[in-house]
CSV table of C-alpha atoms in Angstrom, one decimal:
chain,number,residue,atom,x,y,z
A,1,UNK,CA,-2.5,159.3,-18.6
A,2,UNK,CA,-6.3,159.5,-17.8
A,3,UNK,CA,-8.2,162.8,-16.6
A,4,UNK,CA,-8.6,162.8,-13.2
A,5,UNK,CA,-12.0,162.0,-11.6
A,6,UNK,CA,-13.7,165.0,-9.9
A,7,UNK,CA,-15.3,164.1,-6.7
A,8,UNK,CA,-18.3,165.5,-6.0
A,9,UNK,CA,-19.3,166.9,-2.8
A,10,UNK,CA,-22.8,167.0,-1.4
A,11,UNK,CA,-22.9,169.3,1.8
A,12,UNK,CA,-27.0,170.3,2.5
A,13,UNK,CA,-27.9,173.5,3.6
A,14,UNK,CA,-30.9,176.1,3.2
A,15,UNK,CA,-31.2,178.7,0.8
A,16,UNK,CA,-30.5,181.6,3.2
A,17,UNK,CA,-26.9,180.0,3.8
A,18,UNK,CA,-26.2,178.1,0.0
A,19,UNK,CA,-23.7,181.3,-1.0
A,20,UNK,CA,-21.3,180.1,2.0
A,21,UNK,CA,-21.5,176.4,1.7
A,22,UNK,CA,-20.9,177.0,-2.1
A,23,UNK,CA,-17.6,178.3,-1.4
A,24,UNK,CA,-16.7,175.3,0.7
A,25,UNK,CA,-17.7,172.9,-1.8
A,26,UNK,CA,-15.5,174.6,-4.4
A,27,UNK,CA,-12.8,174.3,-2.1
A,28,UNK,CA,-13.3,170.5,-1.4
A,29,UNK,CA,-13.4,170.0,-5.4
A,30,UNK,CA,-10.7,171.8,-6.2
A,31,UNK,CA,-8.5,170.3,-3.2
A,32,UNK,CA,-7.9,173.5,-2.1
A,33,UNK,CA,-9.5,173.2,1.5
A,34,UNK,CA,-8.1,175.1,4.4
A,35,UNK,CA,-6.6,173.1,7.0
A,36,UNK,CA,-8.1,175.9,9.3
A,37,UNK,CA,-11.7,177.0,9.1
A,38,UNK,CA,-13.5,179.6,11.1
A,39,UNK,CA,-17.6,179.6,10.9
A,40,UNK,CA,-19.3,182.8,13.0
A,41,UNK,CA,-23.5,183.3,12.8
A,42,UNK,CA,-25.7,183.8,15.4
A,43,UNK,CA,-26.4,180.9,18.0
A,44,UNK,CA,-28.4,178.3,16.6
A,45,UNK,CA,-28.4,178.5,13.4
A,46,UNK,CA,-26.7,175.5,12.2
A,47,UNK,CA,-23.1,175.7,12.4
A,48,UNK,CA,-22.2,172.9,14.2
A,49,UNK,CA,-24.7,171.0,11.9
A,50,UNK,CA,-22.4,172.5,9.1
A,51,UNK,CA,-18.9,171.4,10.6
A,52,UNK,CA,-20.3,168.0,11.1
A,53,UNK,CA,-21.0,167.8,7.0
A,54,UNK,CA,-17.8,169.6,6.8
A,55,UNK,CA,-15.9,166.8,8.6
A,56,UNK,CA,-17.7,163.8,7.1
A,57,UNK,CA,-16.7,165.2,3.8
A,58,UNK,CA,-13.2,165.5,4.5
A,59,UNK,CA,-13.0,162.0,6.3
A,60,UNK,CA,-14.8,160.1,3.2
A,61,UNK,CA,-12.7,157.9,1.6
A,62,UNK,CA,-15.0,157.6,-1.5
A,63,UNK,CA,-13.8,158.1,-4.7
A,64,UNK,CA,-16.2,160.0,-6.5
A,65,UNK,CA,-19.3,161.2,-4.4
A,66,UNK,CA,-18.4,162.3,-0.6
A,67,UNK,CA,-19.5,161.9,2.2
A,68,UNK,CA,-20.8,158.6,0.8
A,69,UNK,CA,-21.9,157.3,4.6
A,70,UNK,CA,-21.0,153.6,4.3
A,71,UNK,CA,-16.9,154.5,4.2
A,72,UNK,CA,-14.7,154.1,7.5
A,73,UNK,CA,-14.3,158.1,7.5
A,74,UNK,CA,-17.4,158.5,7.2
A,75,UNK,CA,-18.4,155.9,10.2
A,76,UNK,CA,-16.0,157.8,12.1
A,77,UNK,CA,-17.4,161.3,11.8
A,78,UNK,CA,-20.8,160.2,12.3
A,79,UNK,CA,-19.5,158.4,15.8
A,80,UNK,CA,-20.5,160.2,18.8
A,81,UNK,CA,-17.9,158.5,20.8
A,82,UNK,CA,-14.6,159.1,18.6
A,83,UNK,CA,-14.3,161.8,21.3
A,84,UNK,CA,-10.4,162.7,19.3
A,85,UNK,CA,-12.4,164.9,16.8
A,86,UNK,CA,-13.7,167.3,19.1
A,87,UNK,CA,-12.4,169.7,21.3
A,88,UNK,CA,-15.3,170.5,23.6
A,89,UNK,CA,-15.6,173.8,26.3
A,90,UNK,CA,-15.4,172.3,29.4
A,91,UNK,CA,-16.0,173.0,33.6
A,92,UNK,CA,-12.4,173.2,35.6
A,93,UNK,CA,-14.2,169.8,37.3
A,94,UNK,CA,-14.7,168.4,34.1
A,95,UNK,CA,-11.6,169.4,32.7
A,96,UNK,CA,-9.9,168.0,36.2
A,97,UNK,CA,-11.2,164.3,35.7
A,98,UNK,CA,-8.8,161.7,35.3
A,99,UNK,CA,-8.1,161.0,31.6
A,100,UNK,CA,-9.0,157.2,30.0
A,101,UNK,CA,-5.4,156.1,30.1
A,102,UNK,CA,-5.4,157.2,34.0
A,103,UNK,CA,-7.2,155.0,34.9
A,104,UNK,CA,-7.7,151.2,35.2
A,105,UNK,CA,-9.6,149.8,31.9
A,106,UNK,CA,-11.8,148.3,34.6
A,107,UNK,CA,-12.9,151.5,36.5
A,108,UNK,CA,-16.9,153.1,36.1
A,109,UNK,CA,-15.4,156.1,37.0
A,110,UNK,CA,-16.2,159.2,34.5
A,111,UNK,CA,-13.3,160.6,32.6
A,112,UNK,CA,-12.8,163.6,30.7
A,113,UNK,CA,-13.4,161.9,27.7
A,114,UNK,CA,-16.7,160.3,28.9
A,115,UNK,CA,-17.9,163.5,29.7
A,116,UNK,CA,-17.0,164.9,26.3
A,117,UNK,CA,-18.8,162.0,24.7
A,118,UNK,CA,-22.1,162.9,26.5
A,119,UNK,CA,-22.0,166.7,24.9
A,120,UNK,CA,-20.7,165.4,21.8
A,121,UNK,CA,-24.0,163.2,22.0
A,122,UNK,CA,-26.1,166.3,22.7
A,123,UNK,CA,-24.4,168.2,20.0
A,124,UNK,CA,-25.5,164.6,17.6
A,125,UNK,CA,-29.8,164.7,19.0
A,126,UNK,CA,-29.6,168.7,18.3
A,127,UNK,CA,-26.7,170.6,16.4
A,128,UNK,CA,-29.0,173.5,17.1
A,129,UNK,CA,-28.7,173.3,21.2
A,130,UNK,CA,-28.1,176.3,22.3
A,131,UNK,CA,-27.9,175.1,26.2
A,132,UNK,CA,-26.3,171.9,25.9
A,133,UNK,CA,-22.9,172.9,27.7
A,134,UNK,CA,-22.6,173.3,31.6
A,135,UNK,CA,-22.5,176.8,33.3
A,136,UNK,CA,-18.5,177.9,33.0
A,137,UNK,CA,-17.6,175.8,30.3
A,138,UNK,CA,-14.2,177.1,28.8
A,139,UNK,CA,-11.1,175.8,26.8
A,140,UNK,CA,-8.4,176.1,28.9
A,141,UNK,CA,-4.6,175.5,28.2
A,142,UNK,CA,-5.2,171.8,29.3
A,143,UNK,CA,-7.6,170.7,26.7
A,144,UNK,CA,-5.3,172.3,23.6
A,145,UNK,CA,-2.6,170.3,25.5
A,146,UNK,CA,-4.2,167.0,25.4
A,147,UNK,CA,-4.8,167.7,21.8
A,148,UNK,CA,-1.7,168.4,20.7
A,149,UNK,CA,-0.8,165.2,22.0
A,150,UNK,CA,-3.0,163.1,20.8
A,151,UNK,CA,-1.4,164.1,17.1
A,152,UNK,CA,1.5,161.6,18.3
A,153,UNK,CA,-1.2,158.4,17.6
A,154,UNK,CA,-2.5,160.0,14.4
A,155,UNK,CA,-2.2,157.9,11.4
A,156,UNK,CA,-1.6,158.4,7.7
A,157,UNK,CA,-5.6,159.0,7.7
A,158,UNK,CA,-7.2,162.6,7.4
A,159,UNK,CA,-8.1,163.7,11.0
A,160,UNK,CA,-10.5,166.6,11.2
A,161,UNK,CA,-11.1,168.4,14.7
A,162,UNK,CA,-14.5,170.6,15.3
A,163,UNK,CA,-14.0,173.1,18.1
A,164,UNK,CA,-17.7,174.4,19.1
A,165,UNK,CA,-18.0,177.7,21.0
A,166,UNK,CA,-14.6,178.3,20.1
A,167,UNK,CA,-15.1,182.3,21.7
A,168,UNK,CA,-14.7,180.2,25.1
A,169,UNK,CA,-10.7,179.8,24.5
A,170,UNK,CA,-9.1,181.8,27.4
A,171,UNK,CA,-6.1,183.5,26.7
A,172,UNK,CA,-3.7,180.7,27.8
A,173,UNK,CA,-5.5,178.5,25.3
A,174,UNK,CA,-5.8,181.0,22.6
A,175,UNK,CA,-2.0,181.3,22.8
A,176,UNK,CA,-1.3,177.6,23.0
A,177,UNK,CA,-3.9,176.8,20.0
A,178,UNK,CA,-2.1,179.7,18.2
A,179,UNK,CA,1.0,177.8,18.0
A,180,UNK,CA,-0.8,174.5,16.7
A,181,UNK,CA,-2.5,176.3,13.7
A,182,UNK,CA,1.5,178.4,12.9
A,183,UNK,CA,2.2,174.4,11.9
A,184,UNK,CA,-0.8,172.3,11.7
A,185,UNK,CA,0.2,168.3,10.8
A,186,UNK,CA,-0.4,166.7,7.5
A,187,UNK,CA,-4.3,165.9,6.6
A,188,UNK,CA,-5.4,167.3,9.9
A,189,UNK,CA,-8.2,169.8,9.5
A,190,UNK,CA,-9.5,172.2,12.1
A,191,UNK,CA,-13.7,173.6,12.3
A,192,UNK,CA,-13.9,175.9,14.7
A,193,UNK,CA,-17.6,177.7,15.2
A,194,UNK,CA,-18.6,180.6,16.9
A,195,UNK,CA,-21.4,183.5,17.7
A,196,UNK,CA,-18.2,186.0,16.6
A,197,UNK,CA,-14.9,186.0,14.9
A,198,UNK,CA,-14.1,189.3,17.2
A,199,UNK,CA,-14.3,187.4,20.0
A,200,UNK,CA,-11.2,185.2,19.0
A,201,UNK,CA,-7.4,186.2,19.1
A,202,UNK,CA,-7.0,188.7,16.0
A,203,UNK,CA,-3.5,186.0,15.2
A,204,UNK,CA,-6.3,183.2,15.1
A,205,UNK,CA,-8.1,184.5,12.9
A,206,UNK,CA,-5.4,185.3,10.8
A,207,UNK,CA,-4.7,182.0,10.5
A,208,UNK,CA,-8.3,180.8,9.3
A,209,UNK,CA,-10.5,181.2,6.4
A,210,UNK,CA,-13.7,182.7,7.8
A,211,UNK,CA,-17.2,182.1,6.2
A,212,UNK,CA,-20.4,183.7,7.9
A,213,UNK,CA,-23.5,181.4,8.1
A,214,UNK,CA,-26.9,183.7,7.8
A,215,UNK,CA,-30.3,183.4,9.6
A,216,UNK,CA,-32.9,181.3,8.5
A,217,UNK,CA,-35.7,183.3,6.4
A,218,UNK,CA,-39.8,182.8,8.2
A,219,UNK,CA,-40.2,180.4,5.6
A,220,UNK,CA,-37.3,178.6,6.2
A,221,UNK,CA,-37.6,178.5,10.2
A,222,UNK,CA,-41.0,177.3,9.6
A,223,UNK,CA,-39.8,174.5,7.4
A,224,UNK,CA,-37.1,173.3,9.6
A,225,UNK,CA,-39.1,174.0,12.8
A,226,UNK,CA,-41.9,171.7,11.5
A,227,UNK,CA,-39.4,169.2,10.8
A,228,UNK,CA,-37.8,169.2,13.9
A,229,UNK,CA,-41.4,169.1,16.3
A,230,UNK,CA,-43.9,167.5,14.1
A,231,UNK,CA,-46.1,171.0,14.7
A,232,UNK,CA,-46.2,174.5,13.4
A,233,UNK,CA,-44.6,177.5,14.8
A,234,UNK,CA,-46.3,179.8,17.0
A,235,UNK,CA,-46.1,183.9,15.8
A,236,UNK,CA,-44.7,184.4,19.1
A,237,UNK,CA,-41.9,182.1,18.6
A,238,UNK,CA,-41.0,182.9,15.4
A,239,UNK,CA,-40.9,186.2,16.1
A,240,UNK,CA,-38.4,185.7,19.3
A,241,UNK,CA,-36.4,183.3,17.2
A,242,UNK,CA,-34.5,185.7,14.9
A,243,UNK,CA,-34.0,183.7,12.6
A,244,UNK,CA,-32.4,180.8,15.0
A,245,UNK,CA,-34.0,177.3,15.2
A,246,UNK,CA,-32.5,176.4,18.2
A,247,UNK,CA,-33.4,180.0,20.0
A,248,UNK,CA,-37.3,178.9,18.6
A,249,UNK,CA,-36.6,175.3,20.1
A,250,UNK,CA,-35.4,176.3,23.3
A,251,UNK,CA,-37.9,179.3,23.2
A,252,UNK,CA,-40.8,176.7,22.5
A,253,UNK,CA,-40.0,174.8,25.4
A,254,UNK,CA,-40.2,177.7,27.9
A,255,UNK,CA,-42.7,179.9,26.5
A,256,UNK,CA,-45.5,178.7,28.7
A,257,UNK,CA,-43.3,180.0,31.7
A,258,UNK,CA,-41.1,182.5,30.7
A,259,UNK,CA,-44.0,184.9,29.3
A,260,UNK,CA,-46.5,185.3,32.1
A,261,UNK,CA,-43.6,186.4,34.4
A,262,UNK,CA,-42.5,188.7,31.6
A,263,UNK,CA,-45.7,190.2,31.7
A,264,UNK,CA,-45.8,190.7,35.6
A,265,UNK,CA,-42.5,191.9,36.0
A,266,UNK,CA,-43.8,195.1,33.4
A,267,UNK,CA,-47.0,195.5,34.9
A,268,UNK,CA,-45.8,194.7,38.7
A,269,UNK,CA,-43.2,196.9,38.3
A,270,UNK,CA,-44.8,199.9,36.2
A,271,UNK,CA,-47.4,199.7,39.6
A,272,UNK,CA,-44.5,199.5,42.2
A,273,UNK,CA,-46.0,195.7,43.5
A,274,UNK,CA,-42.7,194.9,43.7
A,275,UNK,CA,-43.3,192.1,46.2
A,276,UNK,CA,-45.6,189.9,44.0
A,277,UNK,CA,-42.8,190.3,41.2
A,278,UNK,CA,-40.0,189.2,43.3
A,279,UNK,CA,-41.8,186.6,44.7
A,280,UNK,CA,-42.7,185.0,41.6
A,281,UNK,CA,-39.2,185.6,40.0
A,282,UNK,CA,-37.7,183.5,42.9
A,283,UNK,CA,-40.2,180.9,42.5
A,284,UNK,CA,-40.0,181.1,38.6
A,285,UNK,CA,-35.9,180.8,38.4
A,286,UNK,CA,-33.5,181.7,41.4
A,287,UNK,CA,-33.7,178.3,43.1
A,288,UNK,CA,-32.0,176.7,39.9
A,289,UNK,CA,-29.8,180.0,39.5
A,290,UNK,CA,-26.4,178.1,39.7
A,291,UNK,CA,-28.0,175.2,36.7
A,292,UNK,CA,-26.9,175.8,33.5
A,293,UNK,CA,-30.0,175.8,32.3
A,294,UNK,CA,-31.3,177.8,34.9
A,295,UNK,CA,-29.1,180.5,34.0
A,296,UNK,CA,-29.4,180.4,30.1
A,297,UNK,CA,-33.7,180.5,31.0
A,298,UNK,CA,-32.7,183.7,32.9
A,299,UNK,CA,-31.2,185.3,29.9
A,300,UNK,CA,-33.7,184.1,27.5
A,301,UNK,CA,-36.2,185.6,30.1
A,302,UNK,CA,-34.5,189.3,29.8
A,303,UNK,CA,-34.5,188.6,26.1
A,304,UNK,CA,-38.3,188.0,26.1
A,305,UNK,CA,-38.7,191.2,28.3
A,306,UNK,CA,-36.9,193.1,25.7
A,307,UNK,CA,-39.1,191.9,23.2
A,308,UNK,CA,-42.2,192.8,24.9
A,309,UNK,CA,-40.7,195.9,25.8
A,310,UNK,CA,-39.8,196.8,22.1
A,311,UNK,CA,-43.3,195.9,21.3
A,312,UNK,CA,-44.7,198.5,23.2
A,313,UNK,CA,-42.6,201.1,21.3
A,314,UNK,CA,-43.8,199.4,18.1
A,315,UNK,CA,-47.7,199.5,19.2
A,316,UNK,CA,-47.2,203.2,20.3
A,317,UNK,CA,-45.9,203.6,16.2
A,318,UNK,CA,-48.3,201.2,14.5
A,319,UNK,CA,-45.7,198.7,13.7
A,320,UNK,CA,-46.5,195.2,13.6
A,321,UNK,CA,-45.5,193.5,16.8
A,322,UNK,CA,-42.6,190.9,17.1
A,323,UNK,CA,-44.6,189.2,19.6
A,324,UNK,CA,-48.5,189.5,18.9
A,325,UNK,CA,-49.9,187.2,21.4
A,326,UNK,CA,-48.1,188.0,24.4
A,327,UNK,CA,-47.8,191.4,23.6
A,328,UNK,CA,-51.4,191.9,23.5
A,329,UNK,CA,-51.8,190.6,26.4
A,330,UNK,CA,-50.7,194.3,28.6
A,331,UNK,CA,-53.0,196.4,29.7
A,332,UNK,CA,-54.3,199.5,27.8
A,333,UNK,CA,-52.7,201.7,30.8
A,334,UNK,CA,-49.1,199.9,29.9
A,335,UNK,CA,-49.6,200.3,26.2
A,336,UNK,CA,-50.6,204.4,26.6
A,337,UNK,CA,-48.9,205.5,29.5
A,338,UNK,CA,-45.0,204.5,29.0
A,339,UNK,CA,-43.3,206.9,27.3
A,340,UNK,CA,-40.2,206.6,24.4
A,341,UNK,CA,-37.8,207.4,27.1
A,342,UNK,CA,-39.6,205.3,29.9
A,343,UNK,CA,-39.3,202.3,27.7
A,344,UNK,CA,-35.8,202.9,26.5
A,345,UNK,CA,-34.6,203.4,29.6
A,346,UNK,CA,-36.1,200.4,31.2
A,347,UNK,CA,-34.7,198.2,28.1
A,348,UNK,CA,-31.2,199.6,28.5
A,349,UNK,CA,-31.6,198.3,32.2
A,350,UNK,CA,-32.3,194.6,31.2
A,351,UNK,CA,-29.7,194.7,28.3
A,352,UNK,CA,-27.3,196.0,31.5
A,353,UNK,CA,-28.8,193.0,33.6
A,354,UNK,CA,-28.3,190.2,31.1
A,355,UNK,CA,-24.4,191.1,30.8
A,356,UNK,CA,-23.9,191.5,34.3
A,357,UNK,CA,-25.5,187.8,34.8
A,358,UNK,CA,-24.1,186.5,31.8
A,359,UNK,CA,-20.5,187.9,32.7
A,360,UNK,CA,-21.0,186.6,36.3
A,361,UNK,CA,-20.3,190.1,37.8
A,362,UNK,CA,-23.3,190.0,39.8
A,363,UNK,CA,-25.6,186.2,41.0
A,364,UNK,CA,-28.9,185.8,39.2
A,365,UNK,CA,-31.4,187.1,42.5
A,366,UNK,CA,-29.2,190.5,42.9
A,367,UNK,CA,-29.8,191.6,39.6
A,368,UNK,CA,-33.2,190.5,38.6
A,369,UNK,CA,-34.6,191.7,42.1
A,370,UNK,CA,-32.7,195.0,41.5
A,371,UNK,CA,-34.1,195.2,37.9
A,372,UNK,CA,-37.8,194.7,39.2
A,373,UNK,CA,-37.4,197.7,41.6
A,374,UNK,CA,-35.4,199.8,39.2
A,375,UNK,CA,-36.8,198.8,36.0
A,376,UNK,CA,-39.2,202.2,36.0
A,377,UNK,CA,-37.1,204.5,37.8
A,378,UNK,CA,-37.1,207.9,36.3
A,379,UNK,CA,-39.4,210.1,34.0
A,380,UNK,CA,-42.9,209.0,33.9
C-alpha cells in the first residue's frame, strides 16, 4: 500500500501572529483539528480574517494543497450568501424577522437570513470592522436553535460554522450552544472569535481549544494599513491603534472629528466653560446617540480622551507621547498645571463613563454631559 499524501495547508498571517497559526496548520496536517475552536485577541486584529482561512481550509476538497480556491468548498466558504456557515449576533428585531422558508419564495420582504447575509458581506469588504454589527446585537437561544436545526439538511460534506463576537451569547444561548458542542455532528466544525475567552461560559470553553491572536507590531500595522488605504499611517493613529488595524481604520475615519472635541472637552472643562463643551458634544454625537455607529464613535471618543489624557502624564515625565500631534496641541497651562492625581482621577471618570454607556446603564447625553462637568472635580 502506498504512503499517504500529506496535504499541505497554506493559512497567511503576519509575523506577530505565525506561532498561533502554526499550531493550526499542524493540526490540519496531522488531521487532528478540533471540531471546536476558540480564537480571543483584541478587536480588530484579524480574527475573523483568520476563521475565514480557517474554514476554507477545512471545506477544500483538494487533495494535496488547501484551500486550493477553485474547489466547491472552497466556493462555498468564500460565498457571502451561504448564510448556514455563520452564526451572526443579532437585534431582537432582526432576530424576530420571518425566516426564508416563512415566507413566500415570491416576497421582497427581508428575512433573518437576508439580514445576516448583509453583515456577513461587511464581515467579507473588512474582516477588521470593528462597528459592522447594530447597537444590541446578541445571540439569543433562537439563533443556536435555528442552528441546530439546520444540521437535519447537512450532508456527508464538511460543514464549518464561524460564530463572531461570540462574548454576545446570553446565558440562554450559552446553555443551549453548550449542549451542541457536548455532541457536535460528524465533519462539522465550529470558529468561534472573541475580544475574551473569560467572557464565555467556563463549560464552553472547556469544550474548545483556545489559541490567542497577538497585536500587530508598528511595522506590521504600517504594512497592512498601507495596504488597506493606499496612504501612510498618521503617528496619531498608529499610536491610538494598539496594535489593531481596524481600531486605526475606524480611528482614521473619525479623527478629523473626534480630536478637536477631545481637546475642548479638557480645556473647556479644566476652565469650567462648560456650556461651549456641551454644546459641541451634542452637536458632535448625541443626535445619532441611539446609531450603532453613533455609539461605538462615543466610545472611541472617551478612548481618544484617555489617550490625550495619558499623554499629559507622559509629557509631565518626558515620555514620548502616544499621540504627538494632537497632544501638542493643549495649552502650556493644561500641560503644567494638572496634577498626577487631577489627571488620574479625571481618567478613572471617562474609563467609568465608557462602561456605563457601553453597558447601557446610563443614555449617551447623561453621561458625557455629567463627565464634562465632573471631569475636574477635586484637588487642583
Amino acid at each position: 500500500m502506498g504512503k499517504k499524501l500529506m496535504i499541505a495547508y497554506d493559512i497567511q498571517s503576519s509575523d506577530s501572529q505565525k506561532a498561533s497559526t502554526q499550531k493550526l496548520i499542524a493540526a490540519l496536517c496531522e488531521e487532528r483539528f478540533p471540531q471546536a475552536l476558540l480564537i480571543d485577541g483584541p478587536k480588530g486584529i484579524g480574527k475573523k480574517k483568520l476563521a475565514m482561512q480557517i474554514m476554507q481550509a477545512l471545506m477544500c476538497t483538494h487533495p494535496e494543497k488547501r484551500p486550493c480556491g477553485n474547489c466547491f468548498g472552497c466556493k462555498l466558504a468564500l460565498t457571502p450568501g451561504a448564510s448556514e456557515n455563520w452564526l451572526i449576533p443579532l437585534t431582537t428585531e432582526e432576530t424576530n424577522k420571518k425566516t426564508a422558508i416563512e415566507i413566500s419564495s415570491k416576497s421582497k420582504a427581508e428575512t433573518r437570513e437576508s439580514i445576516t447575509v448583509s453583515y456577513i458581506e461587511k464581515i467579507f469588504q473588512n474582516p477588521y470592522d470593528i462597528n459592522y454589527l447594530a447597537s444590541g446585537a446578541i445571540i439569543n437561544v433562537e439563533l443556536i436553535r435555528s442552528l441546530n436545526a439546520r444540521f437535519s439538511l447537512k450532508e456527508n460534506a464538511v460543514r464549518c460554522v464561524i460564530i463572531p463576537e461570540a462574548e454576545k451569547m446570553n446565558i440562554q444561548a450559552a446553555n443551549a450552544f453548550l449542549k451542541t458542542l457536548e455532541e457536535v455532528p460528524k465533519n462539522t466544525y465550529f470558529i468561534l472569535t472573541t475580544i475574551s475567552r473569560d467572557l464565555l461560559l467556563a463549560t464552553i470553553r472547556s469544550r474548545c481549544s483556545a489559541i490567542r491572536l497577538e497585536h500587530l507590531e508598528n511595522d506590521e500595522l504600517k504594512k497592512e494599513f498601507f495596504n488597506a488605504t493606499q496612504k501612510e499611517i498618521s503617528p496619531d493613529v498608529l499610536g491610538f491603534a494598539l496594535g489593531s488595524l481596524g481600531r486605526a481604520l475606524f480611528f482614521d475615519e473619525l479623527e478629523e472629528t473626534l480630536t478637536p472635541v477631545a481637546l475642548n472637552m479638557i480645556t473647556d472643562s479644566f476652565q469650567k466653560n462648560f456650556s461651549n463643551i456641551i454644546f459641541q458634544l451634542q452637536d458632535t454625537f448625541l443626535k445619532s446617540q441611539k446609531d450603532s455607529a453613533g455609539l461605538e464613535t462615543i466610545l472611541i471618543f472617551l478612548d481618544v480622551l484617555n489617550f490625550i489624557l495619558t499623554d499629559i502624564t507622559r509629557y509631565q515625565s518626558g515620555v514620548n507621547l502616544r499621540m504627538p500631534i494632537v497632544s501638542s496641541k493643549l495649552s502650556k497651562e493644561i500641560l503644567e498645571q494638572m496634577t498626577p492625581p487631577l489627571i488620574q482621577n479625571a481618567l478613572l471618570k471617562v474609563q467609568d463613563t465608557a462602561k456605563k454607556i457601553a453597558d447601557k446603564i446610563t443614555s449617551p447625553q447623561i453621561a458625557l454631559t455629567a463627565l464634562a462637568i465632573r471631569l475636574f472635580d477635586g484637588e487642583r
